[in-house]
């Protein structure tokens, strides 16, 4: 099965504390790295956990609170100084490009590599990246400023041909794509082998939903329904439910409720307020609603689906 | 003697490596903290070494290469979130204000404290800060983009009255400022105590010069002559002298030469290129020119003058 996993580089909310870093994650899909958010110090965390700067070709920024993007210009600059020549894709709020460009301008830096910027908007979800294996769709979150999550979703695959039959029935290579596409196969003696015999169901496409920062938001449930892995912010414990609402954040209990309603398989909670040193209460509170819950922690890797 | 010392928060040049952070320093003068440069992660380093965010009221930024200021917006934001209400003074290139303001604007942050910005220029040195104890003057450096160093210089003090004589000769308090100002004192019997008997020389004003980033630059020598402590960048070893010149940086050997020519008392070298893991060769090369040399290292504190 193709590798599909998420490594946490930062689990902190706005003010870094207790050795927790601001938000950043790496999605490793088939040994290619996709970065989600890039808080201050993300480049240090990449080094610490063994991710080479220049293996990252795609960066997705959720919103323009500093704890989600202040590491970006430093990373762009380090890629430049480390001799990068290949294109870097960045998706994020339109104003992010202005923030990047003004800093490159005043440092008189002309990047040695192309930067492709894709602006996101918060009117409706849109697919902002697609390759032959998966696509990334925005999730419209409800925060103090425009903010999107990101849904990494594998594309459906064709049925898989049973390799042993290729040899046994001497199926010539030009027929294989046809069979994968659903065709039956007729043997030289006229006997027809039905497609359902020759092939098996492809694995169910897996999905990872990243939701930070947001007030508890039911409107995302349809879109994230049944995801294999859900990351959801849980800035506060539920006794600060009112504060969470006032600041457009979520409590650990609410994150568990969202995971249950979305029929997610597994939940990671993160974006913890600096007021909490010990995070076990977050996990316990979340598990009252959704058992298969985990705490985001710097350097920890979570698999998407069963591998 | 009033405390006057410098703590290194970051010793790295442009790309952080080998657990070295981008440039930032704290000058502790009489238990007040003055920050010089604020590279990415400076707020983490402040916490690590026990400097409270809100004990910093003055920040001096040398130039707009990211490794010298990318930690600033995160620090400004953390001060805001930690309830700061007192003014924050920032001096730096004029464009820095635009960089700060655009990021506050797009994060919809209205600071809870006043921010006082003092633009620096690179035409000639100027005093950009002064209180009753010391002043800060810019040093015009020669780098790829406009860059200033900073000279922290104690103000000359009046002669110090010998306390025992106040009691012995029953000198009334209103005369003490006059004596400190140079007056003699006439006893009731008409005998005159000369000022030179009653007072002693004040301690020599101390000075700290911060010089990063720059090509080897003789034009600063007059200004930094005789400083108690000199920080000078030493990005490369001298075998890369040409590369240092091309990139407007200095070698360890050249930093030692500058310290000798400036008749400095003590030298710290820093801003080390990521290509060097081991820094002992920097120290050895520098000491061939100036013996009293030290390596900048995260968390290390250096006294300014004899204390």
Coordinates of C-alpha atoms in Angstrom, one line a residue:
Chain A
X1 CA 0.0 0.0 0.0
X2 CA 1.3 3.5 -0.9
X3 CA 2.7 5.3 2.1
X4 CA 0.3 8.0 3.4
X5 CA 1.1 9.5 6.8
X6 CA 1.2 12.7 8.7
X7 CA 4.1 14.0 10.9
X8 CA 3.4 16.7 13.5
X9 CA 6.1 19.5 13.5
X10 CA 4.2 21.8 15.9
X11 CA 1.2 21.4 18.2
X12 CA 1.0 24.8 19.9
X13 CA -1.5 27.5 19.4
X14 CA -0.6 31.2 19.1
X15 CA 2.1 31.5 21.9
X16 CA 4.7 28.7 21.8
X17 CA 5.2 27.2 25.2
X18 CA 6.2 23.9 27.0
X19 CA 8.6 23.0 24.2
X20 CA 5.7 23.0 21.8
X21 CA 6.2 24.7 18.4
X22 CA 3.6 26.6 16.3
X23 CA 1.6 24.7 13.8
X24 CA 3.2 22.8 11.0
X25 CA 2.8 19.3 9.6
X26 CA 4.3 17.1 6.9
X27 CA 2.1 14.8 4.8
X28 CA 4.3 12.0 3.4
X29 CA 2.5 10.5 0.4
X30 CA 4.5 7.9 -1.4
X31 CA 7.8 9.5 -0.1
X32 CA 6.9 12.9 -1.4
X33 CA 6.4 15.6 1.3
X34 CA 3.5 18.1 1.4
X35 CA 3.7 20.7 4.1
X36 CA 0.6 22.0 5.9
X37 CA 1.1 25.3 7.7
X38 CA 4.5 26.6 8.5
X39 CA 4.7 28.3 11.9
X40 CA 7.9 30.0 13.1
X41 CA 10.7 27.5 13.5
X42 CA 9.3 25.0 11.0
X43 CA 12.6 24.8 9.3
X44 CA 14.3 23.8 12.5
X45 CA 11.7 21.1 13.1
X46 CA 12.2 19.8 9.5
X47 CA 15.9 19.4 10.3
X48 CA 15.3 17.9 13.7
X49 CA 13.0 15.2 12.3
X50 CA 15.0 14.4 9.1
X51 CA 13.0 16.1 6.4
X52 CA 15.3 17.7 3.8
X53 CA 14.1 21.2 2.9
X54 CA 14.3 20.4 -0.8
X55 CA 12.1 17.3 -0.7
X56 CA 9.2 19.6 0.0
X57 CA 7.5 20.9 -3.3
X58 CA 4.1 21.8 -2.0
X59 CA 3.1 24.0 1.0
X60 CA -0.5 24.7 2.0
X61 CA -1.2 27.6 4.4
X62 CA -4.5 27.7 6.2
X63 CA -4.7 31.4 7.3
X64 CA -2.7 34.5 8.1
X65 CA -2.4 34.2 11.9
X66 CA 1.4 34.3 12.5
X67 CA 1.5 30.9 14.3
X68 CA 0.5 29.3 11.0
X69 CA 2.9 30.9 8.5
X70 CA 5.7 32.9 10.2
X71 CA 8.2 30.2 9.3
X72 CA 7.5 30.4 5.6
X73 CA 9.8 33.2 4.5
X74 CA 12.7 31.6 6.4
X75 CA 12.1 28.3 4.8
X76 CA 11.8 29.9 1.3
X77 CA 15.1 31.6 1.9
X78 CA 16.9 28.5 3.2
X79 CA 15.7 26.5 0.1
X80 CA 17.1 29.3 -2.0
X81 CA 20.5 29.3 -0.2
X82 CA 20.6 25.5 -0.4
X83 CA 20.6 25.6 -4.1
X84 CA 17.0 24.7 -4.9
X85 CA 16.1 25.0 -8.6
X86 CA 12.7 23.2 -8.8
X87 CA 9.4 25.0 -8.5
X88 CA 7.9 25.5 -5.1
X89 CA 4.0 25.4 -5.0
X90 CA 2.4 27.5 -2.2
X91 CA -1.4 27.7 -1.7
X92 CA -2.8 30.1 0.8
X93 CA -4.9 33.3 1.3
X94 CA -4.2 35.8 -1.5
X95 CA -2.5 38.3 0.8
X96 CA 0.2 35.8 1.6
X97 CA 1.9 36.5 -1.7
X98 CA 2.2 40.1 -0.8
X99 CA 3.7 39.2 2.6
X100 CA 6.3 37.0 0.9
X101 CA 7.1 39.4 -2.0
X102 CA 7.7 42.4 0.2
X103 CA 10.2 40.5 2.3
X104 CA 12.0 39.1 -0.7
X105 CA 12.1 42.7 -2.1
X106 CA 13.6 44.3 0.9
X107 CA 16.2 41.6 1.4
X108 CA 17.0 42.0 -2.3
X109 CA 16.5 38.3 -2.8
X110 CA 15.8 37.0 -6.3
X111 CA 14.9 33.4 -5.8
X112 CA 16.8 30.8 -7.8
X113 CA 13.7 28.7 -8.3
X114 CA 10.2 29.5 -9.5
X115 CA 7.5 30.0 -6.9
X116 CA 4.0 29.1 -8.0
X117 CA 1.3 30.7 -5.8
X118 CA -2.3 29.5 -5.8
X119 CA -4.6 31.8 -3.8
X120 CA -7.4 30.2 -1.7
X121 CA -10.8 31.7 -1.0
X122 CA -13.4 31.0 1.6
X123 CA -16.6 31.2 -0.4
X124 CA -16.7 27.4 -1.2
X125 CA -14.4 24.4 -1.2
X126 CA -12.2 24.1 -4.3
X127 CA -9.6 21.6 -5.5
X128 CA -6.3 23.4 -5.4
X129 CA -4.0 20.5 -6.2
X130 CA -4.3 17.3 -8.1
X131 CA -1.9 14.7 -9.4
X132 CA -2.4 11.1 -10.6
X133 CA -2.7 9.8 -7.1
X134 CA -4.6 12.3 -4.9
X135 CA -6.1 15.7 -4.7
X136 CA -6.3 18.5 -2.1
X137 CA -9.5 20.3 -1.5
X138 CA -10.0 23.3 0.7
X139 CA -12.4 23.0 3.7
X140 CA -14.2 26.2 4.6
X141 CA -13.5 26.9 8.4
X142 CA -15.1 29.5 10.6
X143 CA -12.4 31.5 12.3
X144 CA -11.8 35.2 13.2
X145 CA -10.1 35.7 9.8
X146 CA -10.5 33.8 6.5
X147 CA -9.3 30.2 7.1
X148 CA -9.4 27.0 5.2
X149 CA -8.6 23.4 6.2
X150 CA -7.3 20.9 3.6
X151 CA -8.7 17.5 2.6
X152 CA -6.1 15.2 1.1
X153 CA -8.1 12.6 -0.8
X154 CA -6.8 9.6 -2.8
X155 CA -8.4 9.3 -6.2
X156 CA -10.4 6.2 -6.9
X157 CA -8.4 3.5 -8.6
X158 CA -9.4 0.9 -11.2
X159 CA -9.9 -2.7 -10.2
X160 CA -6.6 -4.6 -9.8
X161 CA -5.9 -7.5 -12.1
X162 CA -4.8 -10.7 -10.4
X163 CA -1.2 -11.1 -11.5
X164 CA -1.1 -14.9 -11.5
X165 CA -3.9 -15.0 -14.1
X166 CA -1.8 -13.0 -16.6
X167 CA 0.6 -15.8 -16.7
X168 CA -1.8 -18.7 -16.4
X169 CA -4.0 -17.5 -19.3
X170 CA -1.1 -16.0 -21.2
X171 CA -2.9 -12.6 -21.4
X172 CA -1.0 -10.3 -23.7
X173 CA 0.1 -6.9 -22.3
X174 CA -2.2 -4.8 -24.5
X175 CA -5.2 -6.3 -22.9
X176 CA -4.2 -5.4 -19.4
X177 CA -5.4 -1.8 -19.4
X178 CA -8.7 -2.9 -20.9
X179 CA -9.3 -5.5 -18.2
X180 CA -8.3 -3.0 -15.5
X181 CA -11.0 -0.7 -17.1
X182 CA -13.6 -3.4 -16.7
X183 CA -13.4 -5.6 -19.9
X184 CA -13.9 -9.4 -19.9
X185 CA -11.2 -11.5 -21.6
X186 CA -11.9 -14.1 -24.3
X187 CA -9.5 -17.1 -24.4
X188 CA -8.4 -18.5 -27.8
X189 CA -10.9 -21.4 -27.4
X190 CA -13.7 -18.8 -27.2
X191 CA -14.3 -19.2 -23.4
X192 CA -15.0 -15.8 -21.7
X193 CA -13.3 -15.0 -18.4
X194 CA -15.6 -12.4 -16.7
X195 CA -13.9 -9.3 -15.4
X196 CA -15.1 -10.1 -11.9
X197 CA -13.0 -13.3 -11.9
X198 CA -9.8 -11.7 -13.3
X199 CA -9.8 -8.6 -11.0
X200 CA -10.3 -7.6 -7.4
X201 CA -11.7 -4.5 -5.8
X202 CA -9.1 -1.7 -5.5
X203 CA -8.3 -0.5 -2.0
X204 CA -10.8 2.1 -0.7
X205 CA -9.4 5.6 -1.3
X206 CA -8.0 7.1 1.9
X207 CA -8.5 10.6 3.1
X208 CA -6.9 13.0 5.6
X209 CA -8.7 16.1 6.8
X210 CA -6.8 19.0 8.4
X211 CA -9.1 21.4 10.3
X212 CA -7.4 24.3 12.1
X213 CA -8.4 27.0 13.3
X214 CA -12.1 27.0 13.7
X215 CA -15.1 27.3 15.9
X216 CA -17.0 24.0 16.1
X217 CA -18.5 24.0 12.7
X218 CA -21.2 21.5 11.5
X219 CA -21.1 22.6 7.9
X220 CA -17.8 20.7 7.3
X221 CA -19.4 17.3 8.3
X222 CA -20.5 16.2 4.8
X223 CA -17.2 17.0 3.3
X224 CA -15.1 15.2 5.8
X225 CA -17.5 12.3 6.3
X226 CA -15.7 9.0 6.8
X227 CA -12.2 10.3 6.6
X228 CA -9.5 7.8 7.7
X229 CA -7.7 10.5 9.7
X230 CA -9.0 13.8 11.0
X231 CA -6.8 16.5 12.5
X232 CA -8.9 18.9 14.4
X233 CA -7.9 21.8 16.6
X234 CA -8.7 21.6 20.3
X235 CA -7.3 24.8 21.7
X236 CA -9.2 24.7 25.0
X237 CA -10.8 22.3 27.5
X238 CA -14.6 22.4 27.6
X239 CA -14.7 24.4 30.8
X240 CA -13.5 27.3 28.6
X241 CA -16.3 26.6 26.0
X242 CA -17.3 30.3 26.1
X243 CA -13.7 31.5 25.5
X244 CA -13.4 29.0 22.7
X245 CA -16.5 30.4 21.1
X246 CA -15.4 34.0 21.6
X247 CA -12.0 33.4 19.9
X248 CA -13.4 31.1 17.2
X249 CA -11.7 28.0 18.6
X250 CA -12.8 24.5 19.5
X251 CA -12.7 22.5 22.8
X252 CA -11.3 19.0 23.1
X253 CA -14.8 17.7 23.8
X254 CA -16.2 19.4 20.7
X255 CA -13.4 18.0 18.5
X256 CA -14.4 14.5 19.7
X257 CA -18.0 15.3 18.8
X258 CA -17.0 16.4 15.3
X259 CA -15.1 13.2 14.8
X260 CA -18.0 11.1 15.9
X261 CA -20.5 13.0 13.7
X262 CA -18.1 12.8 10.8
X263 CA -17.7 9.0 11.2
X264 CA -13.9 9.5 11.1
X265 CA -11.7 6.5 11.7
X266 CA -9.1 8.3 13.8
X267 CA -8.7 11.7 15.4
X268 CA -5.6 13.8 16.2
X269 CA -6.2 16.9 18.3
X270 CA -3.8 19.8 18.5
X271 CA -3.2 23.6 18.6
X272 CA -3.1 23.6 22.3
X273 CA -3.2 26.8 24.3
X274 CA -0.1 27.8 26.2
X275 CA -2.1 27.7 29.4
X276 CA -2.0 23.9 29.4
X277 CA 1.3 22.3 30.4
X278 CA -0.2 18.8 30.8
X279 CA -2.3 17.6 27.9
X280 CA -3.8 14.4 29.3
X281 CA -7.0 16.1 30.3
X282 CA -7.5 17.1 26.6
X283 CA -7.2 13.5 25.6
X284 CA -9.5 12.2 28.3
X285 CA -12.1 14.8 27.5
X286 CA -11.9 14.1 23.8
X287 CA -12.2 10.3 24.4
X288 CA -15.5 10.7 26.2
X289 CA -16.9 11.6 22.7
X290 CA -14.5 9.6 20.4
X291 CA -12.4 6.8 21.6
X292 CA -9.8 6.5 18.8
X293 CA -8.2 9.9 19.6
X294 CA -4.6 11.0 19.9
X295 CA -2.6 14.0 20.9
X296 CA -0.6 15.9 18.3
X297 CA 3.0 15.9 19.5
X298 CA 6.2 17.2 17.9
X299 CA 7.9 14.4 15.9
X300 CA 5.0 11.9 16.1
X301 CA 3.8 10.2 12.9
X302 CA 0.2 9.0 12.2
X303 CA -0.8 6.7 9.4
X304 CA -3.8 7.5 7.3
X305 CA -5.9 4.4 7.1
X306 CA -4.8 0.8 7.7
X307 CA -1.4 0.2 6.1
Chain B
X1 CA 29.3 48.3 39.2
X2 CA 26.1 48.4 37.1
X3 CA 25.5 45.1 35.3
X4 CA 26.3 45.3 31.6
X5 CA 26.5 42.1 29.7
X6 CA 25.5 40.4 26.4
X7 CA 23.8 37.0 26.0
X8 CA 23.9 35.3 22.7
X9 CA 20.6 33.8 21.5
X10 CA 21.7 32.9 18.0
X11 CA 25.2 32.4 16.4
X12 CA 24.2 31.2 12.9
X13 CA 24.4 32.9 9.6
X14 CA 21.6 32.7 7.0
X15 CA 20.8 29.0 7.2
X16 CA 20.3 27.6 10.7
X17 CA 22.3 24.4 11.2
X18 CA 24.1 22.3 13.9
X19 CA 21.7 23.5 16.6
X20 CA 22.7 27.1 16.0
X21 CA 19.9 29.7 15.8
X22 CA 19.8 32.8 13.6
X23 CA 21.2 36.0 15.0
X24 CA 19.7 37.5 18.2
X25 CA 21.3 38.9 21.4
X26 CA 20.2 40.4 24.6
X27 CA 22.1 43.3 26.2
X28 CA 21.3 43.3 29.9
X29 CA 22.1 46.8 31.3
X30 CA 21.2 47.2 34.9
X31 CA 18.6 44.4 34.7
X32 CA 16.8 45.9 31.7
X33 CA 16.9 44.0 28.5
X34 CA 17.8 45.4 25.1
X35 CA 17.4 43.1 22.1
X36 CA 19.8 43.3 19.1
X37 CA 18.5 41.5 16.0
X38 CA 15.7 39.0 16.2
X39 CA 16.1 36.0 13.9
X40 CA 13.5 33.3 13.5
X41 CA 13.0 31.4 16.8
X42 CA 14.2 34.3 19.0
X43 CA 11.1 34.0 21.2
X44 CA 11.9 30.3 21.8
X45 CA 15.4 31.2 22.8
X46 CA 14.2 33.9 25.1
X47 CA 12.1 31.4 27.0
X48 CA 14.9 28.8 27.0
X49 CA 17.3 31.2 28.6
X50 CA 14.8 32.7 31.1
X51 CA 14.2 36.1 29.6
X52 CA 10.6 37.1 29.9
X53 CA 9.1 38.6 26.7
X54 CA 7.8 41.6 28.5
X55 CA 11.1 42.6 30.1
X56 CA 12.2 43.7 26.7
X57 CA 11.3 47.3 25.9
X58 CA 13.8 48.0 23.1
X59 CA 14.7 46.1 20.0
X60 CA 17.4 47.1 17.5
X61 CA 17.4 45.5 14.0
X62 CA 20.6 45.7 11.9
X63 CA 19.2 44.9 8.4
X64 CA 16.5 43.2 6.5
X65 CA 18.1 39.8 5.7
X66 CA 15.7 37.3 7.2
X67 CA 18.1 35.7 9.6
X68 CA 18.2 39.0 11.5
X69 CA 14.6 39.9 11.8
X70 CA 12.2 37.0 11.0
X71 CA 11.5 36.3 14.6
X72 CA 10.2 39.9 15.2
X73 CA 6.5 39.6 14.2
X74 CA 6.1 36.4 16.3
X75 CA 7.7 38.1 19.3
X76 CA 5.5 41.2 18.8
X77 CA 2.5 38.9 18.6
X78 CA 3.4 36.9 21.7
X79 CA 3.9 40.1 23.7
X80 CA 0.4 41.2 22.6
X81 CA -1.1 37.8 23.6
X82 CA 0.7 37.9 26.9
X83 CA -1.0 41.1 27.9
X84 CA 1.8 43.7 27.3
X85 CA 0.6 47.3 27.7
X86 CA 3.8 49.3 27.8
X87 CA 5.4 50.8 24.7
X88 CA 7.8 48.7 22.6
X89 CA 10.6 50.6 20.9
X90 CA 11.9 49.2 17.6
X91 CA 14.8 50.7 15.6
X92 CA 15.7 49.4 12.2
X93 CA 15.6 50.1 8.5
X94 CA 12.5 52.2 7.5
X95 CA 11.0 49.3 5.4
X96 CA 10.8 47.2 8.5
X97 CA 7.8 49.1 9.7
X98 CA 6.0 48.2 6.4
X99 CA 6.8 44.5 6.9
X100 CA 5.5 44.6 10.5
X101 CA 2.3 46.6 9.6
X102 CA 1.3 44.5 6.6
X103 CA 1.4 41.3 8.8
X104 CA -0.5 42.9 11.6
X105 CA -3.1 44.1 9.1
X106 CA -3.7 40.7 7.4
X107 CA -3.9 38.9 10.8
X108 CA -6.3 41.6 11.9
X109 CA -4.2 42.3 15.0
X110 CA -4.6 45.6 16.8
X111 CA -1.8 45.7 19.3
X112 CA -2.7 46.3 22.9
X113 CA 0.5 48.3 23.4
X114 CA 2.1 51.3 21.6
X115 CA 4.8 50.5 19.1
X116 CA 7.4 53.3 18.7
X117 CA 9.4 52.8 15.5
X118 CA 12.7 54.7 14.9
X119 CA 14.0 54.3 11.3
X120 CA 17.7 54.0 10.9
X121 CA 19.7 55.2 7.8
X122 CA 23.1 54.4 6.5
X123 CA 24.5 57.8 5.5
X124 CA 26.2 58.5 8.9
X125 CA 26.2 57.2 12.4
X126 CA 23.4 58.6 14.6
X127 CA 22.3 58.3 18.2
X128 CA 19.0 56.4 18.1
X129 CA 18.5 55.9 21.8
X130 CA 19.6 57.7 25.0
X131 CA 18.7 57.5 28.6
X132 CA 20.4 58.7 31.8
X133 CA 22.9 55.9 31.7
X134 CA 23.9 55.1 28.2
X135 CA 23.2 55.7 24.5
X136 CA 23.0 53.7 21.4
X137 CA 24.7 54.9 18.2
X138 CA 24.5 53.2 14.8
X139 CA 27.6 52.0 13.1
X140 CA 27.6 52.1 9.3
X141 CA 28.5 48.7 8.0
X142 CA 29.2 47.6 4.4
X143 CA 26.9 44.7 3.4
X144 CA 24.9 43.7 0.3
X145 CA 21.9 45.7 1.6
X146 CA 21.8 48.7 4.0
X147 CA 23.0 47.5 7.4
X148 CA 24.0 49.2 10.7
X149 CA 25.7 47.9 13.7
X150 CA 25.0 49.3 17.2
X151 CA 27.4 50.9 19.7
X152 CA 26.1 50.8 23.3
X153 CA 28.1 53.4 25.2
X154 CA 27.8 54.4 28.8
X155 CA 27.6 58.1 29.4
X156 CA 30.5 59.7 31.3
X157 CA 29.7 60.1 35.0
X158 CA 30.7 62.7 37.5
X159 CA 33.4 62.0 40.1
X160 CA 32.3 59.9 43.0
X161 CA 32.3 61.3 46.5
X162 CA 34.0 59.2 49.1
X163 CA 31.2 58.2 51.4
X164 CA 33.2 58.1 54.6
X165 CA 34.1 61.8 54.3
X166 CA 30.4 62.8 54.2
X167 CA 30.1 61.5 57.8
X168 CA 33.6 62.5 58.9
X169 CA 33.3 66.1 57.9
X170 CA 29.5 66.3 58.5
X171 CA 28.9 67.5 54.9
X172 CA 25.2 68.4 54.5
X173 CA 23.3 66.8 51.7
X174 CA 22.7 69.9 49.6
X175 CA 26.5 70.1 49.0
X176 CA 26.9 66.6 47.6
X177 CA 25.7 67.3 44.0
X178 CA 28.0 70.4 44.0
X179 CA 31.0 68.3 45.1
X180 CA 30.2 65.6 42.5
X181 CA 30.1 68.4 40.0
X182 CA 33.7 69.4 40.9
X183 CA 33.4 71.9 43.8
X184 CA 35.7 72.1 46.8
X185 CA 34.2 72.1 50.3
X186 CA 34.9 74.6 53.0
X187 CA 34.8 73.4 56.6
X188 CA 33.2 75.7 59.3
X189 CA 36.8 76.6 60.4
X190 CA 37.5 78.0 57.0
X191 CA 39.7 75.1 55.9
X192 CA 39.2 74.1 52.3
X193 CA 39.0 70.4 51.3
X194 CA 40.0 70.2 47.6
X195 CA 37.6 68.3 45.4
X196 CA 40.4 66.0 44.4
X197 CA 40.6 64.8 48.0
X198 CA 36.9 64.4 48.5
X199 CA 36.2 62.5 45.3
X200 CA 37.6 59.7 43.2
X201 CA 37.6 59.2 39.4
X202 CA 34.4 57.7 38.1
X203 CA 34.7 54.3 36.4
X204 CA 35.6 54.6 32.8
X205 CA 32.5 54.4 30.7
X206 CA 32.1 51.0 29.1
X207 CA 31.1 50.3 25.5
X208 CA 29.8 47.4 23.5
X209 CA 30.0 47.4 19.7
X210 CA 27.9 45.0 17.6
X211 CA 29.0 44.6 14.0
X212 CA 27.1 42.2 11.8
X213 CA 26.9 41.8 8.8
X214 CA 29.7 43.4 7.0
X215 CA 32.7 43.1 4.7
X216 CA 35.9 43.9 6.6
X217 CA 35.5 47.6 7.0
X218 CA 38.2 50.0 8.3
X219 CA 35.9 53.0 8.3
X220 CA 34.4 51.8 11.6
X221 CA 37.7 51.7 13.5
X222 CA 37.6 55.3 14.9
X223 CA 34.1 54.8 16.2
X224 CA 34.7 51.5 17.9
X225 CA 38.1 52.4 19.2
X226 CA 38.9 51.0 22.6
X227 CA 35.5 49.3 23.2
X228 CA 35.4 46.9 26.1
X229 CA 33.6 44.3 24.1
X230 CA 33.3 43.9 20.3
X231 CA 31.0 41.5 18.6
X232 CA 32.1 41.0 15.0
X233 CA 30.7 38.6 12.4
X234 CA 33.1 35.9 11.1
X235 CA 31.0 34.0 8.7
X236 CA 33.9 32.2 7.0
X237 CA 37.4 31.0 7.6
X238 CA 40.1 32.9 5.8
X239 CA 40.6 30.2 3.0
X240 CA 37.3 31.5 1.8
X241 CA 38.4 35.1 1.9
X242 CA 37.2 35.7 -1.7
X243 CA 33.8 34.3 -1.0
X244 CA 33.6 36.5 2.1
X245 CA 34.4 39.5 0.0
X246 CA 31.9 38.5 -2.7
X247 CA 29.1 38.1 -0.2
X248 CA 30.1 41.2 1.9
X249 CA 31.1 39.1 4.9
X250 CA 34.2 38.8 7.1
X251 CA 36.6 36.0 7.9
X252 CA 37.7 34.9 11.4
X253 CA 41.2 36.2 10.7
X254 CA 39.8 39.6 9.5
X255 CA 37.6 39.9 12.6
X256 CA 40.7 39.4 14.8
X257 CA 42.5 42.1 12.7
X258 CA 39.7 44.5 13.3
X259 CA 39.7 43.9 17.0
X260 CA 43.5 44.5 17.2
X261 CA 43.3 47.7 15.1
X262 CA 40.3 49.0 17.1
X263 CA 42.2 48.3 20.4
X264 CA 39.2 46.4 21.7
X265 CA 39.5 44.7 25.1
X266 CA 37.6 41.5 24.1
X267 CA 36.2 40.0 21.0
X268 CA 33.2 37.7 20.3
X269 CA 33.0 36.3 16.8
X270 CA 29.7 34.9 15.4
X271 CA 27.3 34.5 12.4
X272 CA 28.9 31.2 11.4
X273 CA 28.2 29.7 8.0
X274 CA 26.2 26.4 8.1
X275 CA 29.2 24.8 6.3
X276 CA 31.1 24.7 9.5
X277 CA 30.1 22.1 12.1
X278 CA 33.2 22.5 14.3
X279 CA 34.0 26.1 15.2
X280 CA 37.4 25.6 16.9
X281 CA 39.3 26.6 13.6
X282 CA 37.4 29.9 13.7
X283 CA 38.7 30.6 17.2
X284 CA 42.2 29.5 16.4
X285 CA 42.4 31.6 13.3
X286 CA 41.0 34.6 15.0
X287 CA 43.4 34.2 18.0
X288 CA 46.4 34.5 15.6
X289 CA 45.4 38.2 15.3
X290 CA 43.7 38.9 18.7
X291 CA 44.2 36.6 21.7
X292 CA 41.2 37.6 23.8
X293 CA 38.7 36.1 21.4
X294 CA 35.6 34.0 22.1
X295 CA 33.0 32.1 20.1
X296 CA 29.4 33.3 20.2
X297 CA 27.4 30.3 21.5
X298 CA 23.7 30.1 22.3
X299 CA 23.0 30.8 25.9
X300 CA 26.5 32.2 26.7
X301 CA 26.8 35.5 28.5
X302 CA 29.8 37.9 28.1
X303 CA 30.5 40.8 30.5
X304 CA 31.3 44.2 29.0
X305 CA 34.4 45.5 30.8
X306 CA 35.7 44.3 34.1
X307 CA 32.9 43.9 36.7

